[in-house]
PDB file of C-alpha atoms in Angstrom:
ATOM      1  CA  GLU A 289      42.518 -27.760  37.560  1.00  0.00           C
ATOM      2  CA  ALA A 290      44.543 -30.405  36.159  1.00  0.00           C
ATOM      3  CA  GLY A 291      45.968 -29.389  32.679  1.00  0.00           C
ATOM      4  CA  VAL A 292      46.701 -31.591  29.079  1.00  0.00           C
ATOM      5  CA  THR A 293      48.992 -34.615  30.360  1.00  0.00           C
ATOM      6  CA  GLN A 294      50.287 -37.102  27.797  1.00  0.00           C
ATOM      7  CA  PHE A 295      51.385 -40.363  28.442  1.00  0.00           C
ATOM      8  CA  PRO A 296      54.153 -41.708  27.929  1.00  0.00           C
ATOM      9  CA  SER A 297      56.990 -39.516  28.923  1.00  0.00           C
ATOM     10  CA  HIS A 298      59.827 -40.953  26.247  1.00  0.00           C
ATOM     11  CA  SER A 299      59.811 -43.878  23.890  1.00  0.00           C
ATOM     12  CA  VAL A 300      61.668 -46.096  22.522  1.00  0.00           C
ATOM     13  CA  ILE A 301      61.260 -48.141  19.813  1.00  0.00           C
ATOM     14  CA  GLU A 302      62.908 -49.620  17.014  1.00  0.00           C
ATOM     15  CA  LYS A 303      61.744 -49.680  13.582  1.00  0.00           C
ATOM     16  CA  GLY A 304      58.927 -51.173  12.634  1.00  0.00           C
ATOM     17  CA  GLN A 305      57.449 -52.011  16.165  1.00  0.00           C
ATOM     18  CA  THR A 306      54.126 -49.978  17.270  1.00  0.00           C
ATOM     19  CA  VAL A 307      53.617 -47.319  19.631  1.00  0.00           C
ATOM     20  CA  THR A 308      50.734 -45.852  21.781  1.00  0.00           C
ATOM     21  CA  LEU A 309      50.994 -42.282  22.633  1.00  0.00           C
ATOM     22  CA  ARG A 310      48.092 -41.249  24.541  1.00  0.00           C
ATOM     23  CA  CYS A 311      46.593 -37.381  25.683  1.00  0.00           C
ATOM     24  CA  ASP A 312      44.440 -36.805  28.452  1.00  0.00           C
ATOM     25  CA  PRO A 313      42.799 -33.100  28.064  1.00  0.00           C
ATOM     26  CA  ILE A 314      41.157 -30.966  29.870  1.00  0.00           C
ATOM     27  CA  SER A 315      38.145 -31.740  31.588  1.00  0.00           C
ATOM     28  CA  GLY A 316      35.110 -30.131  29.612  1.00  0.00           C
ATOM     29  CA  HIS A 317      37.852 -29.597  26.986  1.00  0.00           C
ATOM     30  CA  ASP A 318      35.740 -31.314  24.071  1.00  0.00           C
ATOM     31  CA  ASN A 319      38.411 -29.940  21.276  1.00  0.00           C
ATOM     32  CA  LEU A 320      41.436 -32.254  21.026  1.00  0.00           C
ATOM     33  CA  TYR A 321      44.760 -31.615  18.679  1.00  0.00           C
ATOM     34  CA  TRP A 322      47.393 -33.232  17.769  1.00  0.00           C
ATOM     35  CA  TYR A 323      50.760 -32.064  16.829  1.00  0.00           C
ATOM     36  CA  ARG A 324      54.411 -33.432  16.200  1.00  0.00           C
ATOM     37  CA  ARG A 325      57.169 -31.880  15.990  1.00  0.00           C
ATOM     38  CA  VAL A 326      60.192 -33.284  14.041  1.00  0.00           C
ATOM     39  CA  MET A 327      63.438 -32.420  15.560  1.00  0.00           C
ATOM     40  CA  GLY A 328      64.962 -28.988  13.717  1.00  0.00           C
ATOM     41  CA  LYS A 329      61.623 -28.237  12.208  1.00  0.00           C
ATOM     42  CA  GLU A 330      58.017 -26.572  12.425  1.00  0.00           C
ATOM     43  CA  ILE A 331      55.555 -27.584  14.513  1.00  0.00           C
ATOM     44  CA  LYS A 332      53.002 -29.185  12.736  1.00  0.00           C
ATOM     45  CA  PHE A 333      49.544 -29.921  13.089  1.00  0.00           C
ATOM     46  CA  LEU A 334      48.250 -33.772  12.935  1.00  0.00           C
ATOM     47  CA  LEU A 335      44.330 -33.494  13.276  1.00  0.00           C
ATOM     48  CA  HIS A 336      41.456 -31.839  15.376  1.00  0.00           C
ATOM     49  CA  PHE A 337      38.749 -33.952  17.329  1.00  0.00           C
ATOM     50  CA  VAL A 338      35.545 -32.053  18.053  1.00  0.00           C
ATOM     51  CA  LYS A 339      34.049 -34.700  20.680  1.00  0.00           C
ATOM     52  CA  GLU A 340      34.817 -38.198  19.177  1.00  0.00           C
ATOM     53  CA  SER A 341      34.517 -37.270  15.799  1.00  0.00           C
ATOM     54  CA  LYS A 342      37.475 -36.308  13.387  1.00  0.00           C
ATOM     55  CA  GLN A 343      37.724 -32.828  12.457  1.00  0.00           C
ATOM     56  CA  ASP A 344      40.590 -32.391  11.083  1.00  0.00           C
ATOM     57  CA  GLU A 345      42.626 -34.999   9.790  1.00  0.00           C
ATOM     58  CA  SER A 346      44.093 -33.525   7.150  1.00  0.00           C
ATOM     59  CA  GLY A 347      47.964 -33.099   8.560  1.00  0.00           C
ATOM     60  CA  MET A 348      48.173 -37.212   9.133  1.00  0.00           C
ATOM     61  CA  PRO A 349      51.508 -37.882   7.341  1.00  0.00           C
ATOM     62  CA  ASN A 350      50.164 -41.472   6.277  1.00  0.00           C
ATOM     63  CA  ASN A 351      47.882 -44.503   6.593  1.00  0.00           C
ATOM     64  CA  ARG A 352      51.115 -45.559   9.178  1.00  0.00           C
ATOM     65  CA  PHE A 353      49.172 -43.606  11.887  1.00  0.00           C
ATOM     66  CA  LEU A 354      45.545 -43.755  13.398  1.00  0.00           C
ATOM     67  CA  ALA A 355      44.223 -41.514  16.403  1.00  0.00           C
ATOM     68  CA  GLU A 356      41.267 -42.086  18.258  1.00  0.00           C
ATOM     69  CA  ARG A 357      38.947 -41.182  20.671  1.00  0.00           C
ATOM     70  CA  THR A 358      36.625 -43.061  22.700  1.00  0.00           C
ATOM     71  CA  GLY A 359      33.539 -41.714  24.260  1.00  0.00           C
ATOM     72  CA  GLY A 360      34.960 -37.906  23.613  1.00  0.00           C
ATOM     73  CA  THR A 361      37.651 -37.592  26.533  1.00  0.00           C
ATOM     74  CA  TYR A 362      40.757 -38.828  26.061  1.00  0.00           C
ATOM     75  CA  SER A 363      42.095 -39.253  23.273  1.00  0.00           C
ATOM     76  CA  THR A 364      45.237 -41.903  21.699  1.00  0.00           C
ATOM     77  CA  LEU A 365      47.537 -41.804  18.140  1.00  0.00           C
ATOM     78  CA  LYS A 366      49.462 -44.646  16.880  1.00  0.00           C
ATOM     79  CA  VAL A 367      51.713 -45.305  15.010  1.00  0.00           C
ATOM     80  CA  GLN A 368      52.134 -48.485  13.291  1.00  0.00           C
ATOM     81  CA  PRO A 369      54.922 -49.635  12.324  1.00  0.00           C
ATOM     82  CA  ALA A 370      56.983 -47.767  13.322  1.00  0.00           C
ATOM     83  CA  GLU A 371      59.650 -45.314  11.319  1.00  0.00           C
ATOM     84  CA  LEU A 372      62.869 -43.675  10.924  1.00  0.00           C
ATOM     85  CA  GLU A 373      61.581 -39.846  10.238  1.00  0.00           C
ATOM     86  CA  ASP A 374      58.251 -40.701  12.895  1.00  0.00           C
ATOM     87  CA  SER A 375      61.003 -39.686  15.555  1.00  0.00           C
ATOM     88  CA  GLY A 376      59.908 -36.376  16.797  1.00  0.00           C
ATOM     89  CA  VAL A 377      57.919 -34.907  19.561  1.00  0.00           C
ATOM     90  CA  TYR A 378      54.469 -35.763  19.881  1.00  0.00           C
ATOM     91  CA  PHE A 379      52.011 -32.829  21.675  1.00  0.00           C
ATOM     92  CA  CYS A 380      48.342 -32.834  22.698  1.00  0.00           C
ATOM     93  CA  ALA A 381      46.198 -29.881  23.110  1.00  0.00           C
ATOM     94  CA  SER A 382      42.987 -28.994  23.893  1.00  0.00           C
ATOM     95  CA  SER A 383      39.994 -25.994  23.821  1.00  0.00           C
ATOM     96  CA  PRO A 384      36.637 -25.876  24.892  1.00  0.00           C
ATOM     97  CA  LEU A 385      34.279 -25.339  22.392  1.00  0.00           C
ATOM     98  CA  PRO A 386      32.457 -22.282  21.686  1.00  0.00           C
ATOM     99  CA  SER A 387      29.745 -20.768  24.023  1.00  0.00           C
ATOM    100  CA  GLY A 388      28.611 -17.990  25.531  1.00  0.00           C
ATOM    101  CA  LEU A 389      29.809 -14.184  24.451  1.00  0.00           C
ATOM    102  CA  ALA A 390      33.737 -14.660  24.591  1.00  0.00           C
ATOM    103  CA  GLY A 391      33.053 -17.909  23.091  1.00  0.00           C
ATOM    104  CA  VAL A 392      34.264 -18.090  20.037  1.00  0.00           C
ATOM    105  CA  LEU A 393      37.283 -16.974  21.037  1.00  0.00           C
ATOM    106  CA  SER A 394      37.993 -19.162  23.575  1.00  0.00           C
ATOM    107  CA  SER A 395      38.406 -21.632  21.243  1.00  0.00           C
ATOM    108  CA  TYR A 396      41.392 -20.595  19.393  1.00  0.00           C
ATOM    109  CA  GLU A 397      43.149 -20.737  22.849  1.00  0.00           C
ATOM    110  CA  GLN A 398      44.829 -23.899  22.878  1.00  0.00           C
ATOM    111  CA  TYR A 399      46.414 -25.604  26.289  1.00  0.00           C
ATOM    112  CA  PHE A 400      49.517 -27.788  25.691  1.00  0.00           C
ATOM    113  CA  GLY A 401      50.587 -31.329  27.339  1.00  0.00           C
ATOM    114  CA  PRO A 402      54.173 -31.656  27.473  1.00  0.00           C
ATOM    115  CA  GLY A 403      54.643 -33.708  25.575  1.00  0.00           C
ATOM    116  CA  THR A 404      55.869 -36.921  24.262  1.00  0.00           C
ATOM    117  CA  ARG A 405      59.250 -38.129  22.858  1.00  0.00           C
ATOM    118  CA  LEU A 406      59.467 -40.286  20.432  1.00  0.00           C
ATOM    119  CA  THR A 407      62.657 -42.002  18.824  1.00  0.00           C
ATOM    120  CA  VAL A 408      62.377 -44.759  16.817  1.00  0.00           C
ATOM    121  CA  THR A 409      65.716 -46.702  16.240  1.00  0.00           C
TER     122      THR A 409
ATOM    123  CA  ALA B 213      48.822 -19.486   2.154  1.00  0.00           C
ATOM    124  CA  GLN B 214      49.644 -18.270   6.103  1.00  0.00           C
ATOM    125  CA  SER B 215      52.398 -18.473   7.201  1.00  0.00           C
ATOM    126  CA  VAL B 216      54.433 -17.588   9.894  1.00  0.00           C
ATOM    127  CA  THR B 217      58.420 -17.121   9.716  1.00  0.00           C
ATOM    128  CA  GLN B 218      60.590 -16.223  12.715  1.00  0.00           C
ATOM    129  CA  PRO B 219      64.021 -14.676  11.990  1.00  0.00           C
ATOM    130  CA  ASP B 220      65.960 -15.758  14.679  1.00  0.00           C
ATOM    131  CA  ILE B 221      66.725 -19.297  15.534  1.00  0.00           C
ATOM    132  CA  HIS B 222      69.112 -18.723  17.963  1.00  0.00           C
ATOM    133  CA  ILE B 223      69.112 -15.585  20.308  1.00  0.00           C
ATOM    134  CA  THR B 224      71.472 -14.605  23.935  1.00  0.00           C
ATOM    135  CA  VAL B 225      70.817 -11.682  25.675  1.00  0.00           C
ATOM    136  CA  SER B 226      72.562 -11.155  29.367  1.00  0.00           C
ATOM    137  CA  GLU B 227      70.324 -10.789  32.572  1.00  0.00           C
ATOM    138  CA  GLY B 228      68.473  -7.431  32.797  1.00  0.00           C
ATOM    139  CA  ALA B 229      68.133  -6.644  28.822  1.00  0.00           C
ATOM    140  CA  SER B 230      65.483  -6.063  27.417  1.00  0.00           C
ATOM    141  CA  LEU B 231      64.217  -8.645  24.484  1.00  0.00           C
ATOM    142  CA  GLU B 232      62.164  -8.451  21.063  1.00  0.00           C
ATOM    143  CA  LEU B 233      62.042 -11.998  19.034  1.00  0.00           C
ATOM    144  CA  ARG B 234      60.691 -11.317  16.172  1.00  0.00           C
ATOM    145  CA  CYS B 235      57.315 -12.766  13.794  1.00  0.00           C
ATOM    146  CA  ASN B 236      56.105 -11.781  10.675  1.00  0.00           C
ATOM    147  CA  TYR B 237      53.150 -13.775   9.456  1.00  0.00           C
ATOM    148  CA  SER B 238      51.682 -13.404   6.265  1.00  0.00           C
ATOM    149  CA  TYR B 239      47.586 -14.320   6.003  1.00  0.00           C
ATOM    150  CA  GLY B 240      45.532 -12.672   3.921  1.00  0.00           C
ATOM    151  CA  ALA B 241      43.011 -10.945   6.693  1.00  0.00           C
ATOM    152  CA  THR B 242      43.758  -9.101  10.779  1.00  0.00           C
ATOM    153  CA  PRO B 243      44.920 -12.832  11.997  1.00  0.00           C
ATOM    154  CA  TYR B 244      44.517 -13.842  15.646  1.00  0.00           C
ATOM    155  CA  LEU B 245      48.002 -14.593  16.811  1.00  0.00           C
ATOM    156  CA  PHE B 246      49.570 -15.986  20.060  1.00  0.00           C
ATOM    157  CA  TRP B 247      53.038 -16.710  21.237  1.00  0.00           C
ATOM    158  CA  TYR B 248      53.854 -19.549  23.882  1.00  0.00           C
ATOM    159  CA  VAL B 249      56.725 -20.774  25.554  1.00  0.00           C
ATOM    160  CA  GLN B 250      58.024 -24.006  25.865  1.00  0.00           C
ATOM    161  CA  SER B 251      60.504 -23.912  29.096  1.00  0.00           C
ATOM    162  CA  PRO B 252      62.916 -27.670  29.579  1.00  0.00           C
ATOM    163  CA  GLY B 253      60.525 -30.229  30.008  1.00  0.00           C
ATOM    164  CA  GLN B 254      58.105 -28.814  29.836  1.00  0.00           C
ATOM    165  CA  GLY B 255      54.588 -27.592  26.873  1.00  0.00           C
ATOM    166  CA  LEU B 256      53.743 -25.479  25.828  1.00  0.00           C
ATOM    167  CA  GLN B 257      52.771 -22.384  27.102  1.00  0.00           C
ATOM    168  CA  LEU B 258      50.329 -19.522  26.177  1.00  0.00           C
ATOM    169  CA  LEU B 259      51.802 -16.044  26.344  1.00  0.00           C
ATOM    170  CA  LEU B 260      50.116 -14.395  25.192  1.00  0.00           C
ATOM    171  CA  LYS B 261      47.038 -13.538  22.541  1.00  0.00           C
ATOM    172  CA  TYR B 262      45.734 -10.970  20.275  1.00  0.00           C
ATOM    173  CA  PHE B 263      42.367 -10.700  18.062  1.00  0.00           C
ATOM    174  CA  SER B 264      41.671  -7.242  17.552  1.00  0.00           C
ATOM    175  CA  GLY B 265      41.497  -3.704  19.375  1.00  0.00           C
ATOM    176  CA  ASP B 266      44.776  -3.173  21.375  1.00  0.00           C
ATOM    177  CA  THR B 267      47.975  -3.826  19.521  1.00  0.00           C
ATOM    178  CA  LEU B 268      49.969  -3.663  21.777  1.00  0.00           C
ATOM    179  CA  VAL B 269      48.661  -6.833  24.064  1.00  0.00           C
ATOM    180  CA  GLN B 270      49.628  -7.792  27.897  1.00  0.00           C
ATOM    181  CA  GLY B 271      50.997 -11.425  29.336  1.00  0.00           C
ATOM    182  CA  ILE B 272      52.530 -13.927  31.715  1.00  0.00           C
ATOM    183  CA  LYS B 273      55.603 -13.108  32.526  1.00  0.00           C
ATOM    184  CA  GLY B 274      55.707  -9.572  31.906  1.00  0.00           C
ATOM    185  CA  PHE B 275      55.565 -10.260  28.245  1.00  0.00           C
ATOM    186  CA  GLU B 276      54.837  -7.872  25.981  1.00  0.00           C
ATOM    187  CA  ALA B 277      53.757  -8.581  22.170  1.00  0.00           C
ATOM    188  CA  GLU B 278      52.653  -5.811  19.453  1.00  0.00           C
ATOM    189  CA  PHE B 279      50.847  -6.094  16.456  1.00  0.00           C
ATOM    190  CA  LYS B 280      51.450  -3.737  13.660  1.00  0.00           C
ATOM    191  CA  ARG B 281      49.157  -4.518  10.627  1.00  0.00           C
ATOM    192  CA  SER B 282      51.604  -2.472   8.262  1.00  0.00           C
ATOM    193  CA  GLN B 283      54.509  -4.868   8.985  1.00  0.00           C
ATOM    194  CA  SER B 284      52.762  -8.029   9.283  1.00  0.00           C
ATOM    195  CA  SER B 285      54.881  -8.306  12.322  1.00  0.00           C
ATOM    196  CA  PHE B 286      53.783  -9.407  16.338  1.00  0.00           C
ATOM    197  CA  ASN B 287      57.406  -9.111  18.201  1.00  0.00           C
ATOM    198  CA  LEU B 288      57.606 -10.309  21.188  1.00  0.00           C
ATOM    199  CA  ARG B 289      59.608  -8.474  23.933  1.00  0.00           C
ATOM    200  CA  LYS B 290      59.518  -7.358  27.870  1.00  0.00           C
ATOM    201  CA  PRO B 291      61.285  -4.579  29.107  1.00  0.00           C
ATOM    202  CA  SER B 292      63.743  -7.244  31.716  1.00  0.00           C
ATOM    203  CA  VAL B 293      64.936 -10.661  30.618  1.00  0.00           C
ATOM    204  CA  HIS B 294      65.875 -12.797  34.290  1.00  0.00           C
ATOM    205  CA  TRP B 295      67.252 -16.147  33.980  1.00  0.00           C
ATOM    206  CA  SER B 296      64.712 -18.445  33.995  1.00  0.00           C
ATOM    207  CA  ASP B 297      63.131 -16.624  30.580  1.00  0.00           C
ATOM    208  CA  ALA B 298      65.946 -19.256  29.116  1.00  0.00           C
ATOM    209  CA  ALA B 299      63.303 -21.556  26.970  1.00  0.00           C
ATOM    210  CA  GLU B 300      61.999 -21.344  23.522  1.00  0.00           C
ATOM    211  CA  TYR B 301      59.264 -19.327  21.838  1.00  0.00           C
ATOM    212  CA  PHE B 302      57.004 -20.572  19.278  1.00  0.00           C
ATOM    213  CA  CYS B 303      54.878 -17.466  17.186  1.00  0.00           C
ATOM    214  CA  ALA B 304      51.063 -18.296  15.896  1.00  0.00           C
ATOM    215  CA  LEU B 305      47.917 -18.108  14.982  1.00  0.00           C
ATOM    216  CA  PRO B 306      45.159 -20.163  12.875  1.00  0.00           C
ATOM    217  CA  SER B 307      45.495 -21.664   9.249  1.00  0.00           C
ATOM    218  CA  GLY B 308      42.276 -20.466   8.152  1.00  0.00           C
ATOM    219  CA  ALA B 309      39.188 -18.587   8.528  1.00  0.00           C
ATOM    220  CA  GLY B 310      36.850 -20.339  10.815  1.00  0.00           C
ATOM    221  CA  SER B 311      39.942 -22.663  11.907  1.00  0.00           C
ATOM    222  CA  TYR B 312      41.517 -23.822  14.965  1.00  0.00           C
ATOM    223  CA  GLN B 313      44.764 -25.273  13.529  1.00  0.00           C
ATOM    224  CA  LEU B 314      47.215 -23.510  14.529  1.00  0.00           C
ATOM    225  CA  THR B 315      50.914 -22.895  11.855  1.00  0.00           C
ATOM    226  CA  PHE B 316      53.350 -21.982  13.971  1.00  0.00           C
ATOM    227  CA  GLY B 317      56.813 -20.476  14.019  1.00  0.00           C
ATOM    228  CA  LYS B 318      59.894 -22.433  13.916  1.00  0.00           C
ATOM    229  CA  GLY B 319      60.665 -21.394  17.665  1.00  0.00           C
ATOM    230  CA  THR B 320      63.702 -19.185  18.982  1.00  0.00           C
ATOM    231  CA  LYS B 321      65.449 -19.702  21.144  1.00  0.00           C
ATOM    232  CA  LEU B 322      66.612 -17.740  23.346  1.00  0.00           C
ATOM    233  CA  SER B 323      69.463 -18.199  25.813  1.00  0.00           C
ATOM    234  CA  VAL B 324      69.954 -16.140  29.073  1.00  0.00           C
ATOM    235  CA  ILE B 325      74.025 -14.802  30.994  1.00  0.00           C
ATOM    236  CA  PRO B 326      73.785 -14.349  33.800  1.00  0.00           C
TER     237      PRO B 326
END
């Protein structure tokens, strides 16, 4: 079974440019999450999709960030225009929806991708 | 608000030595707790998890963690460290009741001396 994949692995852009990050979750995982780690800080939650719907976007820093998950499969995170403080590692994670006796707990186990390192210069 | 504290930013141990990484949490009830590891160039990998029941949980790669409610701790241990354990370790818990979003500690970077 393929894990969570993210593309690109590294992106270097200039301030003011646009960048789109992509995440492909584990097949069948309806929960999809984006997190970010700015250098020297904690990994911070950005948002949570359930299928194609945004369940929680309380962590999105501002309206320069736009996340989509059309069709409930892969997701994109667009930063437009990028600022210096957007530099960091963006992680995507996925988990299944609750189902069956052990299903509720399995939803808490998030499988992470390798991350996209974004450098804004 | 829920929070996770990892007091040690960087720990260095010799190969073969025992290891304990500290994690303290703040949560209103019994939390679900996780330890993740990020090896260089890799994503976050789930090491182990605590939901309920036995307070000593076993994980992958020979790691274990003990949940201590009285100390609000969930420390990660390994009896004998291998060079390949050099990585960054994160303790995490869900941000609130019914919430799947995780709150992470700042991480502890482990260096292993051959």
